[in-house]
Amino acid sequence: MIGLVQVYLLAGLVFAAFALLSARDASNPKRWVNAVFWALLALSMLTGDRLGDLGNGLLVIALVGIAALGGLGRGAGPDEAKARQERAMRHGNRLFLLALIIPLTALAGTLLFKSVPWLVDPKQVTLVSLALGAVLALGIGLVVLRERPVAPLQEGRRLMDAVGWAAILPQMLASLGAVFALAGLGKVVGGLMSQVIPDGSRLGAVVAYGLGMALFTMAMGNAFAAFPVMAAAIGVPILIGQYHGDPAVVAAVGMLAGFCGTLMTPMAANFNIVPAALLDLKDRNAVVKMQIPTALPLLLFNIGLLYWAAFR
Amino acid sequence: MNLLVLSGLVVMIAGFVLRLNPLLVVLCAALATGLAGGLDLLAVIAAFGKAFNDSRYVSAVWLVLPVIGLLERHGLQERARLLVEGMTGATLTRLLTGYLLLRQTTAALGLTSVAGHPQTVRPLLAPMALAAAQPKDEAEADRVKAMAAATDNVGLFFGEDIFIAIGSILLMKGFLEQQGIMLSPFDLSVWAIPTALAAFAIHGLRIWRFGRARR
């Protein structure tokens, strides 16, 4: 059955190629640092299940050490703006068809693979389809554009250098959430939150719940981590239990209030920090700053919706 | 109540204020909360290692970079710019509003990975937005690119919960079941619709003002 194992194998090979090409990148003053960083990530993808928990922990410490002590370098990619312009004229709009192979395969795969559960792990159809789309686009692209196989890996290495250590920040934050849960952080925050709500105020409880979802999401970088905490502290016992609110509204709109928090925090790295790196923005927080004026009125809307719709 | 486990949150906020390397801050936050929660040092490291290994799917998305790089080498960004410049009436407002609508609709159908920052924003949307906006300087170009990224996020977040089999809906259903409250995913997803409409209205208005300021 095709599932995460095959996706990790592919990702591991891609990171291994980035490591090799980094080691040979004379334009990067820190080429060995980059090479070791991507090699460790390749190791994690390829053999993570055999390293043991402590082994994986030490691997993470090594990755963090590299990023914190001096950090990664950045190789100068070939500056061939002119050549790119020329190729763009020659290939025409065929390039868009190639670019659309990834989303179209992801779309078709997500819909079709669900009916062949013996072939593709039903829980992983989207990730498998995305990986398949990338492979298909790469294969077709190499033929149509008449490129050597090393060219896409070299260009991928260039893009990866631009992202740098931020590439693993989302995975690190996901892992942090697991440790927080293990230590019982959620229960403590929930206990504190339930103490600050004024007694007998339905509006107060709604505001504390909505704001709490947004703020706790901002601290954790993830509404999924905030929801069980706030729902257990305020949502279920007070809004549903005490004031007989509609559970569907309390849960669904509470989660969306959390999503407003996701828009406003650098801790949601894959949505807010990684794109800033991918798009070469000077200010790492430029995307967060752009989102705040959308997030705040939307949070207000969600709190209002909770108040009106949950207690019809 | 063991208030010391909150130390991880304090470390996160302090590290952010002091602008330390975020990877280091995350690791220290895990150590602080783990130790305060009664685990020994090696157990915290092992717990973090296990969680890191279990969430590798988060970083697997980088395997699309070689093909994006290949297309960029052959002028995908330049082509995207040419396409927009060739379209009469392709204003920044229309481009971003159209993308917002498309992203919300596809996400509402469960197709969250169809678009995204590596898949569509960097290679297609950002260069198209730049072509439509014709920014005067680099700071202005950065604002346009940031707006493109923000539009992708808003479209994704406030579209996906309408789909009944998305992670957050399943999480809510599972949590409520543990509390003895039975709901179908449909009951939950239907309540994502008002916020989806509000998000389109609010962010659409911002795009309109953003575009008008750049004409």
PDB file of N, CA, C and O in Angstrom, chain A residues 8 44-45 48-49 67 80 84 87-88 91-93 95 103 107 126 147 159 165 167 171 175 180 185 224 251 259 266 271 274 278-279 282 290-291 294 302, chain B residues 5 12 16 21-22 33 49 52-53 55-57 59 62 66 72-74 78-79 111 113-114 122 138 142-143 145 150 153 157 168 172 188 195 203 206:
ATOM      1  N   TYR A   8       7.873   9.783   2.420  1.00  0.00           N
ATOM      2  CA  TYR A   8       9.093  10.111   3.176  1.00  0.00           C
ATOM      3  C   TYR A   8      10.341   9.679   2.419  1.00  0.00           C
ATOM      4  O   TYR A   8      11.369  10.359   2.459  1.00  0.00           O
ATOM      5  N   SER A  44      16.526  11.828   8.743  1.00  0.00           N
ATOM      6  CA  SER A  44      15.262  11.744   9.485  1.00  0.00           C
ATOM      7  C   SER A  44      14.158  11.173   8.599  1.00  0.00           C
ATOM      8  O   SER A  44      13.391  10.307   9.012  1.00  0.00           O
ATOM      9  N   MET A  45      14.066  11.663   7.359  1.00  0.00           N
ATOM     10  CA  MET A  45      13.024  11.202   6.447  1.00  0.00           C
ATOM     11  C   MET A  45      13.209   9.724   6.090  1.00  0.00           C
ATOM     12  O   MET A  45      12.254   8.958   6.021  1.00  0.00           O
ATOM     13  N   GLY A  48      14.059   7.677  10.044  1.00  0.00           N
ATOM     14  CA  GLY A  48      13.534   8.154  11.324  1.00  0.00           C
ATOM     15  C   GLY A  48      12.921   7.075  12.193  1.00  0.00           C
ATOM     16  O   GLY A  48      13.101   7.090  13.417  1.00  0.00           O
ATOM     17  N   ASP A  49      12.234   6.124  11.583  1.00  0.00           N
ATOM     18  CA  ASP A  49      11.561   5.095  12.383  1.00  0.00           C
ATOM     19  C   ASP A  49      12.538   4.127  13.037  1.00  0.00           C
ATOM     20  O   ASP A  49      12.179   3.399  13.953  1.00  0.00           O
ATOM     21  N   ALA A  67      21.441  25.606  13.280  1.00  0.00           N
ATOM     22  CA  ALA A  67      20.701  26.825  12.933  1.00  0.00           C
ATOM     23  C   ALA A  67      21.034  27.963  13.897  1.00  0.00           C
ATOM     24  O   ALA A  67      21.141  29.125  13.500  1.00  0.00           O
ATOM     25  N   GLU A  80      20.550  34.471 -14.159  1.00  0.00           N
ATOM     26  CA  GLU A  80      20.357  34.373 -15.603  1.00  0.00           C
ATOM     27  C   GLU A  80      18.994  34.934 -15.998  1.00  0.00           C
ATOM     28  O   GLU A  80      18.234  34.280 -16.699  1.00  0.00           O
ATOM     29  N   ARG A  84      16.313  33.491 -18.678  1.00  0.00           N
ATOM     30  CA  ARG A  84      14.964  33.097 -18.264  1.00  0.00           C
ATOM     31  C   ARG A  84      13.915  33.794 -19.124  1.00  0.00           C
ATOM     32  O   ARG A  84      12.940  33.204 -19.563  1.00  0.00           O
ATOM     33  N   ARG A  87      13.830  32.101 -22.453  1.00  0.00           N
ATOM     34  CA  ARG A  87      13.151  30.801 -22.397  1.00  0.00           C
ATOM     35  C   ARG A  87      11.646  30.993 -22.226  1.00  0.00           C
ATOM     36  O   ARG A  87      10.853  30.238 -22.782  1.00  0.00           O
ATOM     37  N   ALA A  88      11.284  32.014 -21.447  1.00  0.00           N
ATOM     38  CA  ALA A  88       9.859  32.278 -21.222  1.00  0.00           C
ATOM     39  C   ALA A  88       9.176  32.583 -22.546  1.00  0.00           C
ATOM     40  O   ALA A  88       8.057  32.132 -22.809  1.00  0.00           O
ATOM     41  N   HIS A  91       8.999  29.102 -24.584  1.00  0.00           N
ATOM     42  CA  HIS A  91       8.074  28.060 -24.121  1.00  0.00           C
ATOM     43  C   HIS A  91       6.617  28.504 -24.145  1.00  0.00           C
ATOM     44  O   HIS A  91       5.721  27.671 -24.206  1.00  0.00           O
ATOM     45  N   GLY A  92       6.399  29.800 -24.063  1.00  0.00           N
ATOM     46  CA  GLY A  92       5.018  30.285 -24.097  1.00  0.00           C
ATOM     47  C   GLY A  92       4.210  29.783 -22.920  1.00  0.00           C
ATOM     48  O   GLY A  92       4.750  29.450 -21.858  1.00  0.00           O
ATOM     49  N   ASN A  93       2.909  29.693 -23.138  1.00  0.00           N
ATOM     50  CA  ASN A  93       2.016  29.355 -22.033  1.00  0.00           C
ATOM     51  C   ASN A  93       2.003  27.869 -21.679  1.00  0.00           C
ATOM     52  O   ASN A  93       1.284  27.456 -20.790  1.00  0.00           O
ATOM     53  N   LEU A  95       4.221  26.534 -20.115  1.00  0.00           N
ATOM     54  CA  LEU A  95       4.739  26.475 -18.741  1.00  0.00           C
ATOM     55  C   LEU A  95       3.608  26.382 -17.724  1.00  0.00           C
ATOM     56  O   LEU A  95       3.746  25.734 -16.696  1.00  0.00           O
ATOM     57  N   PRO A 103      -1.278  20.792  -8.966  1.00  0.00           N
ATOM     58  CA  PRO A 103      -2.606  20.899  -8.352  1.00  0.00           C
ATOM     59  C   PRO A 103      -3.650  19.972  -8.984  1.00  0.00           C
ATOM     60  O   PRO A 103      -4.483  19.415  -8.257  1.00  0.00           O
ATOM     61  N   LEU A 107      -5.709  17.164  -7.043  1.00  0.00           N
ATOM     62  CA  LEU A 107      -7.174  17.177  -7.102  1.00  0.00           C
ATOM     63  C   LEU A 107      -7.722  15.805  -7.523  1.00  0.00           C
ATOM     64  O   LEU A 107      -8.543  15.196  -6.833  1.00  0.00           O
ATOM     65  N   THR A 126      -4.155  12.813   0.119  1.00  0.00           N
ATOM     66  CA  THR A 126      -3.758  14.135  -0.357  1.00  0.00           C
ATOM     67  C   THR A 126      -2.245  14.261  -0.474  1.00  0.00           C
ATOM     68  O   THR A 126      -1.728  14.724  -1.491  1.00  0.00           O
ATOM     69  N   GLU A 147      15.723  19.191 -20.310  1.00  0.00           N
ATOM     70  CA  GLU A 147      16.683  19.527 -19.259  1.00  0.00           C
ATOM     71  C   GLU A 147      17.388  18.280 -18.767  1.00  0.00           C
ATOM     72  O   GLU A 147      16.854  17.178 -18.830  1.00  0.00           O
ATOM     73  N   LEU A 159      16.231  27.269  -4.084  1.00  0.00           N
ATOM     74  CA  LEU A 159      15.021  27.693  -3.371  1.00  0.00           C
ATOM     75  C   LEU A 159      15.089  27.288  -1.902  1.00  0.00           C
ATOM     76  O   LEU A 159      14.671  28.031  -1.011  1.00  0.00           O
ATOM     77  N   TRP A 165      16.807  27.545   7.519  1.00  0.00           N
ATOM     78  CA  TRP A 165      16.378  26.764   8.689  1.00  0.00           C
ATOM     79  C   TRP A 165      14.885  26.872   8.931  1.00  0.00           C
ATOM     80  O   TRP A 165      14.300  26.033   9.609  1.00  0.00           O
ATOM     81  N   ALA A 167      12.660  26.127   7.199  1.00  0.00           N
ATOM     82  CA  ALA A 167      12.002  24.970   6.595  1.00  0.00           C
ATOM     83  C   ALA A 167      11.499  23.984   7.643  1.00  0.00           C
ATOM     84  O   ALA A 167      10.478  23.334   7.437  1.00  0.00           O
ATOM     85  N   GLN A 171       7.514  21.921  11.579  1.00  0.00           N
ATOM     86  CA  GLN A 171       7.602  20.583  12.170  1.00  0.00           C
ATOM     87  C   GLN A 171       8.014  20.677  13.637  1.00  0.00           C
ATOM     88  O   GLN A 171       7.525  19.925  14.481  1.00  0.00           O
ATOM     89  N   SER A 175       5.857  19.484  17.017  1.00  0.00           N
ATOM     90  CA  SER A 175       6.431  18.623  18.052  1.00  0.00           C
ATOM     91  C   SER A 175       6.297  19.273  19.425  1.00  0.00           C
ATOM     92  O   SER A 175       6.043  18.600  20.426  1.00  0.00           O
ATOM     93  N   PHE A 180       3.930  19.867  25.030  1.00  0.00           N
ATOM     94  CA  PHE A 180       3.032  20.664  25.884  1.00  0.00           C
ATOM     95  C   PHE A 180       1.870  19.804  26.377  1.00  0.00           C
ATOM     96  O   PHE A 180       1.494  19.852  27.548  1.00  0.00           O
ATOM     97  N   LEU A 185       0.002  21.081  29.976  1.00  0.00           N
ATOM     98  CA  LEU A 185      -0.097  22.536  29.913  1.00  0.00           C
ATOM     99  C   LEU A 185      -1.526  22.996  29.670  1.00  0.00           C
ATOM    100  O   LEU A 185      -1.980  23.992  30.243  1.00  0.00           O
ATOM    101  N   PHE A 224      -5.608  23.946  16.519  1.00  0.00           N
ATOM    102  CA  PHE A 224      -5.913  22.573  16.929  1.00  0.00           C
ATOM    103  C   PHE A 224      -5.453  22.333  18.365  1.00  0.00           C
ATOM    104  O   PHE A 224      -6.041  21.546  19.088  1.00  0.00           O
ATOM    105  N   ALA A 251     -18.564  24.921  19.115  1.00  0.00           N
ATOM    106  CA  ALA A 251     -17.346  24.266  18.632  1.00  0.00           C
ATOM    107  C   ALA A 251     -16.867  24.888  17.322  1.00  0.00           C
ATOM    108  O   ALA A 251     -15.726  25.343  17.220  1.00  0.00           O
ATOM    109  N   PHE A 259      -8.729  30.375  14.299  1.00  0.00           N
ATOM    110  CA  PHE A 259      -8.080  30.610  13.001  1.00  0.00           C
ATOM    111  C   PHE A 259      -7.719  32.090  12.832  1.00  0.00           C
ATOM    112  O   PHE A 259      -6.728  32.421  12.186  1.00  0.00           O
ATOM    113  N   PRO A 266       3.478  34.859  14.439  1.00  0.00           N
ATOM    114  CA  PRO A 266       4.632  34.264  13.757  1.00  0.00           C
ATOM    115  C   PRO A 266       4.836  32.801  14.143  1.00  0.00           C
ATOM    116  O   PRO A 266       5.583  32.088  13.492  1.00  0.00           O
ATOM    117  N   PHE A 271       2.403  29.056   7.696  1.00  0.00           N
ATOM    118  CA  PHE A 271       1.528  29.985   6.989  1.00  0.00           C
ATOM    119  C   PHE A 271       2.107  31.399   6.934  1.00  0.00           C
ATOM    120  O   PHE A 271       1.840  32.143   6.004  1.00  0.00           O
ATOM    121  N   VAL A 274       7.244  30.996   6.695  1.00  0.00           N
ATOM    122  CA  VAL A 274       7.787  30.325   5.507  1.00  0.00           C
ATOM    123  C   VAL A 274       7.498  31.101   4.212  1.00  0.00           C
ATOM    124  O   VAL A 274       8.393  31.282   3.399  1.00  0.00           O
ATOM    125  N   LEU A 278       9.999  32.317   1.392  1.00  0.00           N
ATOM    126  CA  LEU A 278       9.829  31.863   0.002  1.00  0.00           C
ATOM    127  C   LEU A 278       9.735  33.028  -0.965  1.00  0.00           C
ATOM    128  O   LEU A 278      10.169  32.945  -2.105  1.00  0.00           O
ATOM    129  N   LEU A 279       9.118  34.138  -0.518  1.00  0.00           N
ATOM    130  CA  LEU A 279       8.889  35.275  -1.402  1.00  0.00           C
ATOM    131  C   LEU A 279       9.985  36.331  -1.265  1.00  0.00           C
ATOM    132  O   LEU A 279       9.866  37.426  -1.821  1.00  0.00           O
ATOM    133  N   LYS A 282      11.789  41.212   2.955  1.00  0.00           N
ATOM    134  CA  LYS A 282      12.827  41.686   3.889  1.00  0.00           C
ATOM    135  C   LYS A 282      12.375  41.510   5.327  1.00  0.00           C
ATOM    136  O   LYS A 282      13.144  41.143   6.188  1.00  0.00           O
ATOM    137  N   MET A 290       0.303  42.127   7.398  1.00  0.00           N
ATOM    138  CA  MET A 290      -0.704  42.326   6.365  1.00  0.00           C
ATOM    139  C   MET A 290      -2.031  41.682   6.762  1.00  0.00           C
ATOM    140  O   MET A 290      -3.091  42.123   6.340  1.00  0.00           O
ATOM    141  N   GLN A 291      -1.980  40.616   7.583  1.00  0.00           N
ATOM    142  CA  GLN A 291      -3.202  39.874   7.908  1.00  0.00           C
ATOM    143  C   GLN A 291      -3.968  40.437   9.101  1.00  0.00           C
ATOM    144  O   GLN A 291      -5.166  40.168   9.249  1.00  0.00           O
ATOM    145  N   THR A 294      -7.358  42.107   8.638  1.00  0.00           N
ATOM    146  CA  THR A 294      -8.439  41.191   8.263  1.00  0.00           C
ATOM    147  C   THR A 294      -8.854  40.357   9.475  1.00  0.00           C
ATOM    148  O   THR A 294     -10.044  40.114   9.696  1.00  0.00           O
ATOM    149  N   ASN A 302     -16.819  36.719  14.645  1.00  0.00           N
ATOM    150  CA  ASN A 302     -16.994  35.376  15.201  1.00  0.00           C
ATOM    151  C   ASN A 302     -17.537  35.423  16.627  1.00  0.00           C
ATOM    152  O   ASN A 302     -18.385  34.608  17.001  1.00  0.00           O
TER     153      ASN A 302
ATOM    154  N   VAL B   5       4.481  24.490  34.541  1.00  0.00           N
ATOM    155  CA  VAL B   5       4.457  24.023  33.153  1.00  0.00           C
ATOM    156  C   VAL B   5       4.190  25.172  32.174  1.00  0.00           C
ATOM    157  O   VAL B   5       4.422  25.049  30.984  1.00  0.00           O
ATOM    158  N   MET B  12       8.582  30.915  25.021  1.00  0.00           N
ATOM    159  CA  MET B  12       8.188  31.231  23.642  1.00  0.00           C
ATOM    160  C   MET B  12       8.058  32.740  23.443  1.00  0.00           C
ATOM    161  O   MET B  12       8.558  33.308  22.474  1.00  0.00           O
ATOM    162  N   PHE B  16      10.637  35.265  21.440  1.00  0.00           N
ATOM    163  CA  PHE B  16      10.153  36.043  20.313  1.00  0.00           C
ATOM    164  C   PHE B  16      10.501  37.520  20.492  1.00  0.00           C
ATOM    165  O   PHE B  16      10.971  38.179  19.565  1.00  0.00           O
ATOM    166  N   ASN B  21      16.876  32.871  17.749  1.00  0.00           N
ATOM    167  CA  ASN B  21      16.533  31.921  16.684  1.00  0.00           C
ATOM    168  C   ASN B  21      15.316  31.092  17.102  1.00  0.00           C
ATOM    169  O   ASN B  21      15.343  30.412  18.133  1.00  0.00           O
ATOM    170  N   PRO B  22      14.229  31.136  16.320  1.00  0.00           N
ATOM    171  CA  PRO B  22      12.990  30.452  16.724  1.00  0.00           C
ATOM    172  C   PRO B  22      13.143  28.952  16.967  1.00  0.00           C
ATOM    173  O   PRO B  22      12.468  28.393  17.827  1.00  0.00           O
ATOM    174  N   THR B  33       8.972  23.289  29.717  1.00  0.00           N
ATOM    175  CA  THR B  33       7.675  22.715  30.101  1.00  0.00           C
ATOM    176  C   THR B  33       7.797  21.232  30.467  1.00  0.00           C
ATOM    177  O   THR B  33       7.202  20.776  31.445  1.00  0.00           O
ATOM    178  N   GLY B  49      11.809  14.049  20.279  1.00  0.00           N
ATOM    179  CA  GLY B  49      12.267  13.290  19.117  1.00  0.00           C
ATOM    180  C   GLY B  49      11.157  12.452  18.511  1.00  0.00           C
ATOM    181  O   GLY B  49      10.982  12.408  17.293  1.00  0.00           O
ATOM    182  N   PHE B  52       8.753  14.751  16.769  1.00  0.00           N
ATOM    183  CA  PHE B  52       9.372  15.252  15.533  1.00  0.00           C
ATOM    184  C   PHE B  52       9.257  14.196  14.436  1.00  0.00           C
ATOM    185  O   PHE B  52       8.896  14.501  13.304  1.00  0.00           O
ATOM    186  N   ASN B  53       9.547  12.953  14.806  1.00  0.00           N
ATOM    187  CA  ASN B  53       9.478  11.865  13.824  1.00  0.00           C
ATOM    188  C   ASN B  53       8.030  11.651  13.351  1.00  0.00           C
ATOM    189  O   ASN B  53       7.781  11.412  12.172  1.00  0.00           O
ATOM    190  N   SER B  55       5.745  13.844  13.066  1.00  0.00           N
ATOM    191  CA  SER B  55       5.193  14.963  12.279  1.00  0.00           C
ATOM    192  C   SER B  55       6.054  15.287  11.073  1.00  0.00           C
ATOM    193  O   SER B  55       6.066  16.420  10.589  1.00  0.00           O
ATOM    194  N   ARG B  56       6.765  14.273  10.549  1.00  0.00           N
ATOM    195  CA  ARG B  56       7.587  14.523   9.355  1.00  0.00           C
ATOM    196  C   ARG B  56       6.758  14.932   8.145  1.00  0.00           C
ATOM    197  O   ARG B  56       7.262  15.592   7.239  1.00  0.00           O
ATOM    198  N   TYR B  57       5.469  14.533   8.147  1.00  0.00           N
ATOM    199  CA  TYR B  57       4.636  14.894   6.993  1.00  0.00           C
ATOM    200  C   TYR B  57       4.579  16.415   6.798  1.00  0.00           C
ATOM    201  O   TYR B  57       4.380  16.903   5.693  1.00  0.00           O
ATOM    202  N   SER B  59       7.044  18.519   6.909  1.00  0.00           N
ATOM    203  CA  SER B  59       8.171  18.981   6.091  1.00  0.00           C
ATOM    204  C   SER B  59       8.248  18.281   4.739  1.00  0.00           C
ATOM    205  O   SER B  59       9.050  18.677   3.893  1.00  0.00           O
ATOM    206  N   TRP B  62       8.224  19.980   1.048  1.00  0.00           N
ATOM    207  CA  TRP B  62       9.353  20.595   0.329  1.00  0.00           C
ATOM    208  C   TRP B  62       9.771  19.788  -0.892  1.00  0.00           C
ATOM    209  O   TRP B  62      10.556  20.261  -1.696  1.00  0.00           O
ATOM    210  N   PRO B  66      12.018  21.033  -6.328  1.00  0.00           N
ATOM    211  CA  PRO B  66      12.742  20.858  -7.595  1.00  0.00           C
ATOM    212  C   PRO B  66      11.902  21.188  -8.825  1.00  0.00           C
ATOM    213  O   PRO B  66      12.390  21.847  -9.748  1.00  0.00           O
ATOM    214  N   GLU B  72      10.704  27.658 -12.860  1.00  0.00           N
ATOM    215  CA  GLU B  72      11.189  29.036 -12.730  1.00  0.00           C
ATOM    216  C   GLU B  72      12.411  29.267 -13.606  1.00  0.00           C
ATOM    217  O   GLU B  72      12.589  30.335 -14.180  1.00  0.00           O
ATOM    218  N   ARG B  73      13.263  28.241 -13.696  1.00  0.00           N
ATOM    219  CA  ARG B  73      14.463  28.338 -14.540  1.00  0.00           C
ATOM    220  C   ARG B  73      14.065  28.575 -15.994  1.00  0.00           C
ATOM    221  O   ARG B  73      14.772  29.218 -16.751  1.00  0.00           O
ATOM    222  N   HIS B  74      12.904  28.047 -16.354  1.00  0.00           N
ATOM    223  CA  HIS B  74      12.452  28.227 -17.732  1.00  0.00           C
ATOM    224  C   HIS B  74      11.481  29.383 -17.879  1.00  0.00           C
ATOM    225  O   HIS B  74      10.767  29.494 -18.871  1.00  0.00           O
ATOM    226  N   GLU B  78       8.329  34.965 -15.243  1.00  0.00           N
ATOM    227  CA  GLU B  78       8.281  35.974 -16.317  1.00  0.00           C
ATOM    228  C   GLU B  78       7.008  35.783 -17.155  1.00  0.00           C
ATOM    229  O   GLU B  78       6.359  36.746 -17.557  1.00  0.00           O
ATOM    230  N   ARG B  79       6.683  34.495 -17.394  1.00  0.00           N
ATOM    231  CA  ARG B  79       5.505  34.178 -18.205  1.00  0.00           C
ATOM    232  C   ARG B  79       4.220  34.623 -17.502  1.00  0.00           C
ATOM    233  O   ARG B  79       3.299  35.146 -18.122  1.00  0.00           O
ATOM    234  N   LEU B 111     -10.131  20.422  -1.041  1.00  0.00           N
ATOM    235  CA  LEU B 111      -8.917  20.422  -1.862  1.00  0.00           C
ATOM    236  C   LEU B 111      -7.919  21.440  -1.315  1.00  0.00           C
ATOM    237  O   LEU B 111      -7.544  22.394  -2.001  1.00  0.00           O
ATOM    238  N   SER B 113      -4.728  21.117  -0.501  1.00  0.00           N
ATOM    239  CA  SER B 113      -3.336  21.097  -0.975  1.00  0.00           C
ATOM    240  C   SER B 113      -3.199  21.434  -2.457  1.00  0.00           C
ATOM    241  O   SER B 113      -2.110  21.374  -3.001  1.00  0.00           O
ATOM    242  N   VAL B 114      -4.323  21.785  -3.085  1.00  0.00           N
ATOM    243  CA  VAL B 114      -4.272  22.148  -4.498  1.00  0.00           C
ATOM    244  C   VAL B 114      -3.458  23.422  -4.693  1.00  0.00           C
ATOM    245  O   VAL B 114      -2.705  23.568  -5.642  1.00  0.00           O
ATOM    246  N   ARG B 122       4.199  31.397  -4.710  1.00  0.00           N
ATOM    247  CA  ARG B 122       5.505  31.819  -5.213  1.00  0.00           C
ATOM    248  C   ARG B 122       5.605  31.745  -6.736  1.00  0.00           C
ATOM    249  O   ARG B 122       6.005  32.722  -7.367  1.00  0.00           O
ATOM    250  N   GLU B 138      11.121  48.472  -4.065  1.00  0.00           N
ATOM    251  CA  GLU B 138      11.140  47.125  -3.513  1.00  0.00           C
ATOM    252  C   GLU B 138      10.218  46.994  -2.302  1.00  0.00           C
ATOM    253  O   GLU B 138       9.589  45.944  -2.102  1.00  0.00           O
ATOM    254  N   ASP B 142       7.313  44.292  -1.906  1.00  0.00           N
ATOM    255  CA  ASP B 142       7.172  43.384  -0.757  1.00  0.00           C
ATOM    256  C   ASP B 142       5.753  43.416  -0.198  1.00  0.00           C
ATOM    257  O   ASP B 142       5.213  42.393   0.217  1.00  0.00           O
ATOM    258  N   ARG B 143       5.139  44.608  -0.178  1.00  0.00           N
ATOM    259  CA  ARG B 143       3.769  44.708   0.338  1.00  0.00           C
ATOM    260  C   ARG B 143       2.801  43.935  -0.569  1.00  0.00           C
ATOM    261  O   ARG B 143       1.886  43.268  -0.083  1.00  0.00           O
ATOM    262  N   LYS B 145       3.544  41.362  -2.489  1.00  0.00           N
ATOM    263  CA  LYS B 145       3.776  39.930  -2.311  1.00  0.00           C
ATOM    264  C   LYS B 145       3.182  39.443  -0.988  1.00  0.00           C
ATOM    265  O   LYS B 145       2.606  38.353  -0.913  1.00  0.00           O
ATOM    266  N   ALA B 150      -1.059  36.622   2.127  1.00  0.00           N
ATOM    267  CA  ALA B 150      -2.147  36.766   3.098  1.00  0.00           C
ATOM    268  C   ALA B 150      -3.462  36.285   2.492  1.00  0.00           C
ATOM    269  O   ALA B 150      -4.270  35.631   3.165  1.00  0.00           O
ATOM    270  N   ASN B 153      -3.723  32.562   2.652  1.00  0.00           N
ATOM    271  CA  ASN B 153      -4.043  32.078   4.009  1.00  0.00           C
ATOM    272  C   ASN B 153      -5.509  32.291   4.363  1.00  0.00           C
ATOM    273  O   ASN B 153      -6.171  31.384   4.870  1.00  0.00           O
ATOM    274  N   PHE B 157      -8.021  29.210   5.312  1.00  0.00           N
ATOM    275  CA  PHE B 157      -8.545  29.051   6.677  1.00  0.00           C
ATOM    276  C   PHE B 157     -10.063  29.119   6.706  1.00  0.00           C
ATOM    277  O   PHE B 157     -10.712  28.379   7.445  1.00  0.00           O
ATOM    278  N   SER B 168      -9.798  19.695  11.233  1.00  0.00           N
ATOM    279  CA  SER B 168     -10.325  20.426  12.381  1.00  0.00           C
ATOM    280  C   SER B 168     -11.748  19.989  12.722  1.00  0.00           C
ATOM    281  O   SER B 168     -12.120  19.909  13.891  1.00  0.00           O
ATOM    282  N   MET B 172     -12.933  18.338  16.300  1.00  0.00           N
ATOM    283  CA  MET B 172     -14.055  18.843  17.115  1.00  0.00           C
ATOM    284  C   MET B 172     -15.038  17.718  17.415  1.00  0.00           C
ATOM    285  O   MET B 172     -15.474  17.549  18.550  1.00  0.00           O
ATOM    286  N   LEU B 188     -21.427  20.658  12.180  1.00  0.00           N
ATOM    287  CA  LEU B 188     -20.319  21.580  12.457  1.00  0.00           C
ATOM    288  C   LEU B 188     -19.959  22.391  11.227  1.00  0.00           C
ATOM    289  O   LEU B 188     -19.775  23.610  11.292  1.00  0.00           O
ATOM    290  N   THR B 195     -19.010  32.562   8.668  1.00  0.00           N
ATOM    291  CA  THR B 195     -17.677  33.158   8.803  1.00  0.00           C
ATOM    292  C   THR B 195     -16.949  33.174   7.459  1.00  0.00           C
ATOM    293  O   THR B 195     -16.190  34.105   7.170  1.00  0.00           O
ATOM    294  N   HIS B 203     -11.966  40.584   3.767  1.00  0.00           N
ATOM    295  CA  HIS B 203     -10.687  40.576   3.050  1.00  0.00           C
ATOM    296  C   HIS B 203     -10.864  41.131   1.633  1.00  0.00           C
ATOM    297  O   HIS B 203      -9.973  41.810   1.117  1.00  0.00           O
ATOM    298  N   ARG B 206     -10.632  44.764   1.862  1.00  0.00           N
ATOM    299  CA  ARG B 206      -9.240  45.193   2.041  1.00  0.00           C
ATOM    300  C   ARG B 206      -8.480  45.114   0.719  1.00  0.00           C
ATOM    301  O   ARG B 206      -7.670  45.989   0.397  1.00  0.00           O
TER     302      ARG B 206
END
